[in-house]
Coordinates of C-alpha atoms in Angstrom, one line a residue:
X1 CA 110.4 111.4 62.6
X2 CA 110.4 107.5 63.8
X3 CA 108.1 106.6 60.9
X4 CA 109.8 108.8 58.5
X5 CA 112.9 106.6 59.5
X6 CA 111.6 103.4 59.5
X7 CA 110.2 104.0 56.2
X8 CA 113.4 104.9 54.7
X9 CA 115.4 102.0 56.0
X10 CA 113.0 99.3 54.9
X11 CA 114.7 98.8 51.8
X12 CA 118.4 99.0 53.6
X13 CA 117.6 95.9 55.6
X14 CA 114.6 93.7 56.5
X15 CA 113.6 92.4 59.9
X16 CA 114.6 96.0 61.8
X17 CA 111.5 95.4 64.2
X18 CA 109.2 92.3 64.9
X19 CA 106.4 91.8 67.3
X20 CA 106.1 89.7 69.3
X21 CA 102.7 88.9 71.5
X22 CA 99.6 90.8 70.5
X23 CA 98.9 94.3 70.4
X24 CA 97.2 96.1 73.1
X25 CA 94.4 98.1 72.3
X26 CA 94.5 102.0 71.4
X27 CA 92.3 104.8 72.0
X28 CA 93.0 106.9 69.5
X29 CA 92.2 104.6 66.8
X30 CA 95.7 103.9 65.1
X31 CA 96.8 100.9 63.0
X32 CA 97.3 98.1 65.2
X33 CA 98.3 95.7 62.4
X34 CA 102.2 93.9 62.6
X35 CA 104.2 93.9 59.8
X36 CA 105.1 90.7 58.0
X37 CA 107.8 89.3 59.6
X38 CA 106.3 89.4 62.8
X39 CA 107.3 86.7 65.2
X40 CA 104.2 84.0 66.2
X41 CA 106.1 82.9 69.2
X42 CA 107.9 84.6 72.5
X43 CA 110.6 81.7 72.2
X44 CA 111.6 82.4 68.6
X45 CA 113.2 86.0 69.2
X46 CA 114.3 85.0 72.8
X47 CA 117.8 85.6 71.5
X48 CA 117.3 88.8 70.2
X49 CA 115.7 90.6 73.3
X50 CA 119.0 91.0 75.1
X51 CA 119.8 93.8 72.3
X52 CA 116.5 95.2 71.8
X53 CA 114.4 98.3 73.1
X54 CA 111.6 97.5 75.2
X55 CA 108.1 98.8 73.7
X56 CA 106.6 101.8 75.5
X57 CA 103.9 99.7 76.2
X58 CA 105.0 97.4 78.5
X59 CA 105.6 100.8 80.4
X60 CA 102.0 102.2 79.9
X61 CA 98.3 100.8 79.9
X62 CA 96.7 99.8 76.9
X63 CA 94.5 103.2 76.4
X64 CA 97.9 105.3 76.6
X65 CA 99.3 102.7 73.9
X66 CA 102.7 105.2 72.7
X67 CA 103.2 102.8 69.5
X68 CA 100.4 104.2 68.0
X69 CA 100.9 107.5 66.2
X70 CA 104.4 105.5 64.8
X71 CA 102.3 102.9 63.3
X72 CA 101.5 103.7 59.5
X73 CA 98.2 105.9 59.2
X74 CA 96.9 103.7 56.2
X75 CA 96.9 100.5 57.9
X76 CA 92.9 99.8 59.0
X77 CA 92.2 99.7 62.7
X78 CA 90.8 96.3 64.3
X79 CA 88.0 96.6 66.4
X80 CA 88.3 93.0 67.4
X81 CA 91.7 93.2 68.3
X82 CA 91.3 95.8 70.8
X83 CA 88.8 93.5 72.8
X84 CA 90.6 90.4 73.2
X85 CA 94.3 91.6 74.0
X86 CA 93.4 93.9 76.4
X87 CA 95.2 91.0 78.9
X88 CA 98.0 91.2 76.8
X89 CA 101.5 93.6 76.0
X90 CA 102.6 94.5 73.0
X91 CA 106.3 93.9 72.8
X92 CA 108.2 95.2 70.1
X93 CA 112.0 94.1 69.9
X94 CA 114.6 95.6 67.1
X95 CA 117.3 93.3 66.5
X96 CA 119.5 96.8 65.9
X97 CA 119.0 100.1 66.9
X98 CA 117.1 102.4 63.9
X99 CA 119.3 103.0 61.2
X100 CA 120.4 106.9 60.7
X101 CA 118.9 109.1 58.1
X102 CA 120.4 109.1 54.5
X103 CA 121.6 112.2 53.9
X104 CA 119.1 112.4 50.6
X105 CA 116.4 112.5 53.5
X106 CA 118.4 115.1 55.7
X107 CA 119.1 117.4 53.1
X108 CA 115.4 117.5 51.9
X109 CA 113.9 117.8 56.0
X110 CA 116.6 121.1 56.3
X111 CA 115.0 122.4 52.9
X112 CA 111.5 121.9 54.1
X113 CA 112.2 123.0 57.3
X114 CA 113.9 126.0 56.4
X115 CA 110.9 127.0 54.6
X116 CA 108.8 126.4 57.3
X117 CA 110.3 128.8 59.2
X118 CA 112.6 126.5 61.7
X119 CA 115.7 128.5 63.0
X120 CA 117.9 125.6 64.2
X121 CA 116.8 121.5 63.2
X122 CA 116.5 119.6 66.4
X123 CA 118.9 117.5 65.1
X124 CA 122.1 119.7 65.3
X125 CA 121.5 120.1 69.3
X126 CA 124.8 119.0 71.7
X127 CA 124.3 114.9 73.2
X128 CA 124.2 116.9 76.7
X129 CA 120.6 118.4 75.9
X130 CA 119.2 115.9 74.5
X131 CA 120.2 114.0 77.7
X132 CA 119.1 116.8 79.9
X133 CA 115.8 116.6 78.3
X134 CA 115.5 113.0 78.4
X135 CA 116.5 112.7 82.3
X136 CA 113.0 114.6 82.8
X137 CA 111.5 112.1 80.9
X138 CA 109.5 109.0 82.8
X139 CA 110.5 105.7 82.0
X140 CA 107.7 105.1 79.2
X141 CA 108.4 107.6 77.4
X142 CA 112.2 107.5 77.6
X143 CA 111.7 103.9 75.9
X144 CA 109.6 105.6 73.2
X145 CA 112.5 108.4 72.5
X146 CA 114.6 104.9 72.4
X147 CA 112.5 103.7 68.7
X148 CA 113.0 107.1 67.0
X149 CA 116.7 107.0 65.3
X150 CA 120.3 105.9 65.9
X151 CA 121.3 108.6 68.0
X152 CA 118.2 108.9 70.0
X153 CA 118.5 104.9 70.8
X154 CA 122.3 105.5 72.1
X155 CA 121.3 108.6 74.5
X156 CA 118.0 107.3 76.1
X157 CA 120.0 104.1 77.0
X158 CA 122.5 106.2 78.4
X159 CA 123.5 104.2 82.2
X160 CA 123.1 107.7 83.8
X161 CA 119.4 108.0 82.1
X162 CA 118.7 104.3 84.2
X163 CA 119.4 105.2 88.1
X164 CA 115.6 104.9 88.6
X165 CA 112.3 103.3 87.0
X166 CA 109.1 104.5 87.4
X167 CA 105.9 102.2 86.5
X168 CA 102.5 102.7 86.7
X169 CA 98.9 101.8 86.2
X170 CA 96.3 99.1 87.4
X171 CA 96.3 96.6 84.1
X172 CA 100.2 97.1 83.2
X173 CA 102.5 94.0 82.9
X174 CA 105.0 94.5 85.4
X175 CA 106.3 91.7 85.7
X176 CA 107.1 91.4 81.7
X177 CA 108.3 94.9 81.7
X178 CA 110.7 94.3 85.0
X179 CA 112.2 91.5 83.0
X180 CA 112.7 93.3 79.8
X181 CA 114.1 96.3 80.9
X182 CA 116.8 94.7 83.6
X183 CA 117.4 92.1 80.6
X184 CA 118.5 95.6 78.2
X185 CA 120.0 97.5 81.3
X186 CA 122.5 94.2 81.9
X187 CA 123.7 94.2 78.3
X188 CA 127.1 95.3 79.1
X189 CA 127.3 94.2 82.1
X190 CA 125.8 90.4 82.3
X191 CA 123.5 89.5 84.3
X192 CA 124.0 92.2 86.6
X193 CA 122.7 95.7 86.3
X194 CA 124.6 98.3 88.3
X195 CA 122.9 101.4 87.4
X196 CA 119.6 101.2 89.2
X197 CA 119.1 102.7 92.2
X198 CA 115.0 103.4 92.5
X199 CA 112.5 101.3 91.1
X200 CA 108.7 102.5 92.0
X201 CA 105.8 100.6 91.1
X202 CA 103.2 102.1 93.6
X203 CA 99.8 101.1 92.6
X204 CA 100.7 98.3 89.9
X205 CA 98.4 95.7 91.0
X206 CA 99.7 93.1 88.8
X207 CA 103.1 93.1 90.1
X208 CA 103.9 89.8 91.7
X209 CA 106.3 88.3 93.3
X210 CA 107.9 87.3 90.2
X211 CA 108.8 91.0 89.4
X212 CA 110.7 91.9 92.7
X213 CA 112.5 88.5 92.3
X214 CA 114.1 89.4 88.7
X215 CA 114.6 93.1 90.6
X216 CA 116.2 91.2 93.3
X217 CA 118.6 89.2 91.1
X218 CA 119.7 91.4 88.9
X219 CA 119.8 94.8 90.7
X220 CA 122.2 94.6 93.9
X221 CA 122.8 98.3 94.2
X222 CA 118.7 99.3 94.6
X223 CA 118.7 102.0 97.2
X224 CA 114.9 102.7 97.1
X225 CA 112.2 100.4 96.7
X226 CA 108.0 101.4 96.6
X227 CA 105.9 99.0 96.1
X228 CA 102.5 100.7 97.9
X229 CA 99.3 98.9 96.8
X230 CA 100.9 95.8 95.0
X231 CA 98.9 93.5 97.4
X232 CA 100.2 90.2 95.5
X233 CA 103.4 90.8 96.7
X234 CA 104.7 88.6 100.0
X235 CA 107.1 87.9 102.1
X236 CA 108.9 85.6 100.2
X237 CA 110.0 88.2 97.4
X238 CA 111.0 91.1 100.2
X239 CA 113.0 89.0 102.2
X240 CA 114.9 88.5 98.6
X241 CA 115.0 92.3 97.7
X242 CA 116.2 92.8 101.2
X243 CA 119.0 90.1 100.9
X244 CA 120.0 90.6 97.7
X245 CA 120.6 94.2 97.4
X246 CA 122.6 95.1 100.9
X247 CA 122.5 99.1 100.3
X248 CA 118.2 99.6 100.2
X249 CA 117.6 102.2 102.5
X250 CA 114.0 103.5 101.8
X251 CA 111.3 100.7 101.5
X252 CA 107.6 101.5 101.0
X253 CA 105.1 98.2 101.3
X254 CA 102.2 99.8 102.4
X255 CA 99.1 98.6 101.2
X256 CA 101.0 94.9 100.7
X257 CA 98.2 93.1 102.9
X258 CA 100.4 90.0 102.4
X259 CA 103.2 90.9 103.7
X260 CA 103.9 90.6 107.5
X261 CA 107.4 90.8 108.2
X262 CA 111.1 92.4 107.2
X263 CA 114.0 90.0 107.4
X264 CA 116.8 88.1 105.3
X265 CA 116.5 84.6 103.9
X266 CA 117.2 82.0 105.8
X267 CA 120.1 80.7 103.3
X268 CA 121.7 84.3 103.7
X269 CA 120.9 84.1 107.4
X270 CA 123.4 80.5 107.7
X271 CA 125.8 82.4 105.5
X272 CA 126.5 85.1 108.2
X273 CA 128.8 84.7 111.0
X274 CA 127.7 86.0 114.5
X275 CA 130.4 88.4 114.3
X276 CA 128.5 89.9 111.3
X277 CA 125.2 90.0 112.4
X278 CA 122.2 89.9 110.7
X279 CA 121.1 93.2 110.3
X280 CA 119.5 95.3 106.7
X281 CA 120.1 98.5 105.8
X282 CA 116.6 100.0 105.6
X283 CA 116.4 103.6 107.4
X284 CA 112.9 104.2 106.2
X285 CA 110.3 101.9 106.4
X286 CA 106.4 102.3 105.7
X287 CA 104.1 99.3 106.5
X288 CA 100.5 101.1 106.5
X289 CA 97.7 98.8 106.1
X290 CA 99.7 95.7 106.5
X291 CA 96.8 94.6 108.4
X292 CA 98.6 91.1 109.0
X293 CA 101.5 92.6 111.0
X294 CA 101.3 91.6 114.5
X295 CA 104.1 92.0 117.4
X296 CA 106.0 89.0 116.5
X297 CA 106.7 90.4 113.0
X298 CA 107.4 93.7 114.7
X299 CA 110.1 92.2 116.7
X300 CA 111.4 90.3 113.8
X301 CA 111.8 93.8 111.9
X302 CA 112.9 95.7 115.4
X303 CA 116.0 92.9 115.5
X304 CA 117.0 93.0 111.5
X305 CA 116.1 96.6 111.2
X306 CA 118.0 98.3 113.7
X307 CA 119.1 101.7 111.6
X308 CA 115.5 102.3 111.0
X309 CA 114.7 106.4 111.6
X310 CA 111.4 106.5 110.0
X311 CA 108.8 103.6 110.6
X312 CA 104.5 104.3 109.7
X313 CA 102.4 101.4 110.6
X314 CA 99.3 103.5 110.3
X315 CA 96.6 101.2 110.5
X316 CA 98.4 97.8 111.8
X317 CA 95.7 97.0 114.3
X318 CA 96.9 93.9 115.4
X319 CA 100.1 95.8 117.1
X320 CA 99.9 96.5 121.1
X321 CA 102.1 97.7 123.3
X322 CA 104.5 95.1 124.0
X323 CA 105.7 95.5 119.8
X324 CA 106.5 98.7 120.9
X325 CA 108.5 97.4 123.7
X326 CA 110.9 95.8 121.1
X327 CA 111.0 98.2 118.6
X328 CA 112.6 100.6 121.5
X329 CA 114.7 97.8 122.2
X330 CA 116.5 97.2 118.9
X331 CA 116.3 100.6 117.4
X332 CA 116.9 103.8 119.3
X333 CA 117.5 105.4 116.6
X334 CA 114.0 106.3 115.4
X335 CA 112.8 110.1 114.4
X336 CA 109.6 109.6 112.9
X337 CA 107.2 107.5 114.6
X338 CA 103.6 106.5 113.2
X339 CA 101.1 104.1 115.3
X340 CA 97.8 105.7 114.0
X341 CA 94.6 103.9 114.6
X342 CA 96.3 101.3 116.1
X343 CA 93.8 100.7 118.6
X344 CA 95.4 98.4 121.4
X345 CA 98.1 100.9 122.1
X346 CA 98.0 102.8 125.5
X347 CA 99.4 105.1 128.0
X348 CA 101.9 101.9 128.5
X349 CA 102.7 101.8 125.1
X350 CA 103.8 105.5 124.9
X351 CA 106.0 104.9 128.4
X352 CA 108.1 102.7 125.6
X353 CA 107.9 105.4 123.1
X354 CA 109.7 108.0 125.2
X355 CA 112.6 105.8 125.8
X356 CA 113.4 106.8 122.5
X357 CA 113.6 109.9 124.7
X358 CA 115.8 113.9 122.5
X359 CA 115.7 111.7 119.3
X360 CA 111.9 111.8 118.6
X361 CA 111.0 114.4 116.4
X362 CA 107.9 113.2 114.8
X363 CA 104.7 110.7 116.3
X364 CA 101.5 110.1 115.6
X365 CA 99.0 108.5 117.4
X366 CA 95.7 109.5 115.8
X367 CA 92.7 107.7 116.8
X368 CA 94.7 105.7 119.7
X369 CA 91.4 105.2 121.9
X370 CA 93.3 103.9 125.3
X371 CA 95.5 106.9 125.3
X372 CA 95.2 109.7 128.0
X373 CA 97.2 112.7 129.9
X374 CA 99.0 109.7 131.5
X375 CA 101.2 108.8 128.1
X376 CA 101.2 112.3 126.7
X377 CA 103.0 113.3 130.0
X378 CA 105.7 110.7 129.5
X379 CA 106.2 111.8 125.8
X380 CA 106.4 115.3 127.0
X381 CA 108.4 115.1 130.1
X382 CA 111.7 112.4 127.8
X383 CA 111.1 113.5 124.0
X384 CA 111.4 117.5 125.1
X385 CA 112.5 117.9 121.2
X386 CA 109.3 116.8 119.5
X387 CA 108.2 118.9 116.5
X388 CA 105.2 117.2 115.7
X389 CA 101.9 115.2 117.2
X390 CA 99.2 114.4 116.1
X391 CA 96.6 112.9 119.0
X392 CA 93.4 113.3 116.5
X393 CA 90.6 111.4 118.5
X394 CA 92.7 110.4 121.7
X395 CA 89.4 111.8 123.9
X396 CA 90.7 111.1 127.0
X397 CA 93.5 113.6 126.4
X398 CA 92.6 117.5 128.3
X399 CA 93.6 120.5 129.3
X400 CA 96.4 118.9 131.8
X401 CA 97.9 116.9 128.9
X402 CA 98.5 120.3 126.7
X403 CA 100.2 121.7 129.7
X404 CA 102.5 119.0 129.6
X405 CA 103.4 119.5 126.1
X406 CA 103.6 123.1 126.6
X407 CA 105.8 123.6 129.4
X408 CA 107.8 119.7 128.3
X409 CA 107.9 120.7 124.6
X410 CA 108.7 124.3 123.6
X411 CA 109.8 123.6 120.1
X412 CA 106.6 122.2 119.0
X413 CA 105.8 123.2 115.2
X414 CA 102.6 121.4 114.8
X415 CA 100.1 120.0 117.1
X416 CA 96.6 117.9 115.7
X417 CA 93.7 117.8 119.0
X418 CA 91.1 117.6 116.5
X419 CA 88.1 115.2 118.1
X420 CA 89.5 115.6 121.6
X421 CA 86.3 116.9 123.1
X422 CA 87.7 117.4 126.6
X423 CA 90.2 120.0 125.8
X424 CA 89.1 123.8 126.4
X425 CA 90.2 127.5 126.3
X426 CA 92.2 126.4 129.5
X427 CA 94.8 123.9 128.0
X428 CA 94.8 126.3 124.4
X429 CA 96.2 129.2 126.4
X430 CA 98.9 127.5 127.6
X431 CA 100.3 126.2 125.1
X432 CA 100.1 129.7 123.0
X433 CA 101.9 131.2 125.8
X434 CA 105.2 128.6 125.6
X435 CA 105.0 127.2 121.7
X436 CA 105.4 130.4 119.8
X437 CA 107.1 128.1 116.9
X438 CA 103.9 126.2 116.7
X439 CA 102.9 126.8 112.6
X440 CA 100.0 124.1 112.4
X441 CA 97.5 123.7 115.0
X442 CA 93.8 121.5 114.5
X443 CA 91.0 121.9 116.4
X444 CA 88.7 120.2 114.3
X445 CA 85.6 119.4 116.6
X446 CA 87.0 120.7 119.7
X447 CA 83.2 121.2 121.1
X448 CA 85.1 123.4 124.3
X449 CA 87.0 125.6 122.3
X450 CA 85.6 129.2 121.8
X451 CA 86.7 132.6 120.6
X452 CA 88.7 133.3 123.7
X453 CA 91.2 130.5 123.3
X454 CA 91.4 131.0 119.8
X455 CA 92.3 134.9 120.4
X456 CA 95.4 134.1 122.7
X457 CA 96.3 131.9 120.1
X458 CA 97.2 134.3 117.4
X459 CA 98.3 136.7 119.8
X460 CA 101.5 134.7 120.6
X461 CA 101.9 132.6 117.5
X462 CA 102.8 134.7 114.5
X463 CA 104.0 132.2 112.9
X464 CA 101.1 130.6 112.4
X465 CA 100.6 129.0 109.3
X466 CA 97.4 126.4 109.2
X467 CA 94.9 126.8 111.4
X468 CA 91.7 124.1 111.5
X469 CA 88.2 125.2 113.9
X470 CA 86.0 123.4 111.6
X471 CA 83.3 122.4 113.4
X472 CA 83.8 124.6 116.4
X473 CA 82.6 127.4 118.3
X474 CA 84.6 130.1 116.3
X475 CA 82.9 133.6 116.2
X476 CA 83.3 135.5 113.5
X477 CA 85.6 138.3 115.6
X478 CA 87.7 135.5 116.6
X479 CA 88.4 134.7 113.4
X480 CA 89.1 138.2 111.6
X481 CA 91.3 138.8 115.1
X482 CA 93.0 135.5 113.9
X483 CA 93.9 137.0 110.1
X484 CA 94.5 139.9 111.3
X485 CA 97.6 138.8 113.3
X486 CA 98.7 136.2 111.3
X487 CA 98.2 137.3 107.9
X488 CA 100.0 134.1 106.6
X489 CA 97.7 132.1 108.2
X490 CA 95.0 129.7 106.1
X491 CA 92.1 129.4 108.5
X492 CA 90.2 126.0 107.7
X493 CA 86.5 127.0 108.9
X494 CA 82.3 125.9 108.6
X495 CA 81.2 129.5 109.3
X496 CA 79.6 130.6 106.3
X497 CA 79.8 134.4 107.3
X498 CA 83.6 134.4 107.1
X499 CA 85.5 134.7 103.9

């Protein structure tokens, strides 16, 4: 349909499209050759990007190039081309949106498509579909539906359409595509772009600093921010996302190596007055892998931060138990609490955590080495609401730790011992006999766990869900006992004689 239009409106007026920068490379073969009045330099149509559509590919990777199958099928495809602009974006900028179909050219498409057998033209559907269709769209493609016709170009820039931008892929230019996109989205309103409340770039290794600083300055009303995996972003552009746009509530960094700390500028910082504060926004905050992050950034974050609910520094192993200490301080308000294979935290370190005492609902502490019964008694005995813990490879918890929990913690829906090599049929009972809610339990290399355990188990818990004994003693009658009581339980096994 787009190269159908484009076709027909060459003669009505020249210079509809130009492109600037070279052409990415194509898979499946299509032209990649510009038309004549391309542009040879990004400064000469500088003025004309405030009104144009950003190409699909800035949105997608040069082997998913969406320009392609618009291109004209005649034109011959470069080979050499598709070598040495594979650093490159194609951008292609209309100086006008595409001009509507003559109604010569409408009157012919019914005919044909009328005798092809088409009940109702795609064309005569209400604005309100099409923009139900296009809200399911992802943000390449909603730029490609952009290029097709007049209409089309007015609904996919719909503001409603814009709350959210997703990007992906390892060789995409982020940055380029942040900057052209916020540029269209603050066409009406200059400068500023009020629409966007989500960006997520998880995994866009090229996004820089740059990116989240044109996000930053244009974008005050971003709610949700993910950024997993983009390890050349640092501190210097969060503390301007997190100053800049006062309502970001959900902010996802992990995997952002370079980034060690949460706080506001210090030029915002001066502007507040102590009665103010200095506080952000951010409920939910995931720094896994931020291998940098020690317990002066903690505290730093724990002061700013203090709504935060949900907080995941999985993997922060420089953290110890005194970052803990001020993250209690400053925010009692945590739910969900992650400290996984953070190695230096001990029974001391979970004394802090159950200050946090009827609001913890959630806390993992996988692969904690220096934890015992001594910290899973002081979770127990103050968090008495916990629905979920996971204590994976904590080996010097036993059986008088799970009585704790099970006598402390009644509500308990899912409980990970996997690797704990000290707890037995003893500490199993109990617990079956006071968390009947429990739904996931893992066992995973539980040497001292037998058939017996296993049996009182599914005897109390019905509603069992998930149950892991890979890598354990589990007879074969234990296990049929096991579906046979909890039929809606998935047993997760390494005995070769049950199926």
């Amino acid at each position: 349909m787009g190269a159908n239009n484009g076709k027909q409106s060459g003669s009505e007026g020249k210079g509809s499209s130009s492109i600037s920068s070279d052409l990415s490379s194509s898979t499946d073969q299509t032209s990649t050759k510009a038309p004549k009045n391309a542009a040879t330099s990004e400064d000469s149509d500088l003025s004309m990007r405030t009104l144009s559509t950003p190409s699909p590919a800035l949105i997608l990777p040069p082997h998913l190039h969406p320009l392609s199958p618009l291109l004209p099928p005649s034109a011959p495809f470069n080979s050499s081309s598709s070598t040495s602009s594979s650093e490159t974006v194609a951008m292609v900028h209309a100086t006008s949106p595409p001009p509507l179909f003559s109604a010569t050219h409408s009157r012919r498409r019914t005919t044909r498509d009328h005798h092809q057998g088409a009940s109702v033209p795609i064309d005569l559907l209400p604005d309100h579909i099409f923009l139900d269709v296009f809200a399911r769209l992802p943000t390449n493609q909603l730029c490609r539906c952009a290029r097709v016709c007049r209409r089309w170009y007015n609904l996919a820039w719909d503001p409603r359409l814009w709350r959210s931008i997703r990007l992906a892929g390892d060789v995409l230019h982020v940055d380029r595509a942040l900057r052209v996109l916020t540029r269209r989205l603050c066409q009406d309103t200059p400068n500023v772009c009020l629409m966007l409340e989500t960006l997520v770039a998880s995994g866009c290794r090229r996004l820089t600093d740059r990116g989240l600083l044109t996000v930053a300055q244009c974008c005050p009303e971003l709610r949700r921010l993910e950024v997993a995996g983009c390890y050349n972003v640092s501190n210097d552009a969060v503390f301007e996302v997190v100053s800049r746009c006062p309502n970001l509530e959900h902010l996802d960094v992990s995997g952002c190596s370079k980034v060690t700390c949460i706080s506001l500028t210090r030029e915002v910082s001066l502007k507040l007055s102590p009665m103010h504060g200095q506080q952000i926004s951010i409920r939910y905050l995931d720094m896994t892998d931020c291998l940098a992050l020690e317990d002066e950034g903690l505290h730093t974050i724990a002061a700013h931060c203090t709504q935060l609910t949900h907080l995941y520094l999985r993997r922060c192993m420089r953290l110890t138990d005194e970052g803990l200490r001020y993250l209690v301080i400053y925010c009692p308000a945590v739910r969900e609490l992650s400290v996984s294979d953070c190695r230096y935290v001990s029974d001391f370190g979970l004394r802090e955590i159950a200050k946090l005492e009827g609001r913890l609902r959630y806390l993992s502490v996988a692969h904690c080495g220096k934890i015992t019964d001594v910290g899973v008694r002081y979770v127990a005995k103050y968090c008495s609401r916990l629905r979920y813990l996971n204590a994976r490879g904590c080996e010097g918890l036993t059986d008088h730790g799970l009585e704790y929990l099970a006598k402390s913690c009644p509500k308990l829906k899912s409980l990970d011992i996997g690797k704990c090599p000290l707890v037995s049929d003893a500490g199993l009972e109990l617990l079956a006999l006071n968390c009947f809610n429990l739904k996931r339990l893992s066992l995973k290399s539980c040497e001292s766990i037998t058939g017996r355990g296993l049996q009182v188990v599914a005897a109390n818990c019905f509603d069992l869900q998930l149950l892991n004994v890979q890598d354990c003693d589990a007879p074969l009658d234990a296990l049929r006992f096991v579906k046979r009581h909890c039929k809606r339980c998935v047993i997760e096994h390494t005995n070769p004689a049950f199926f």
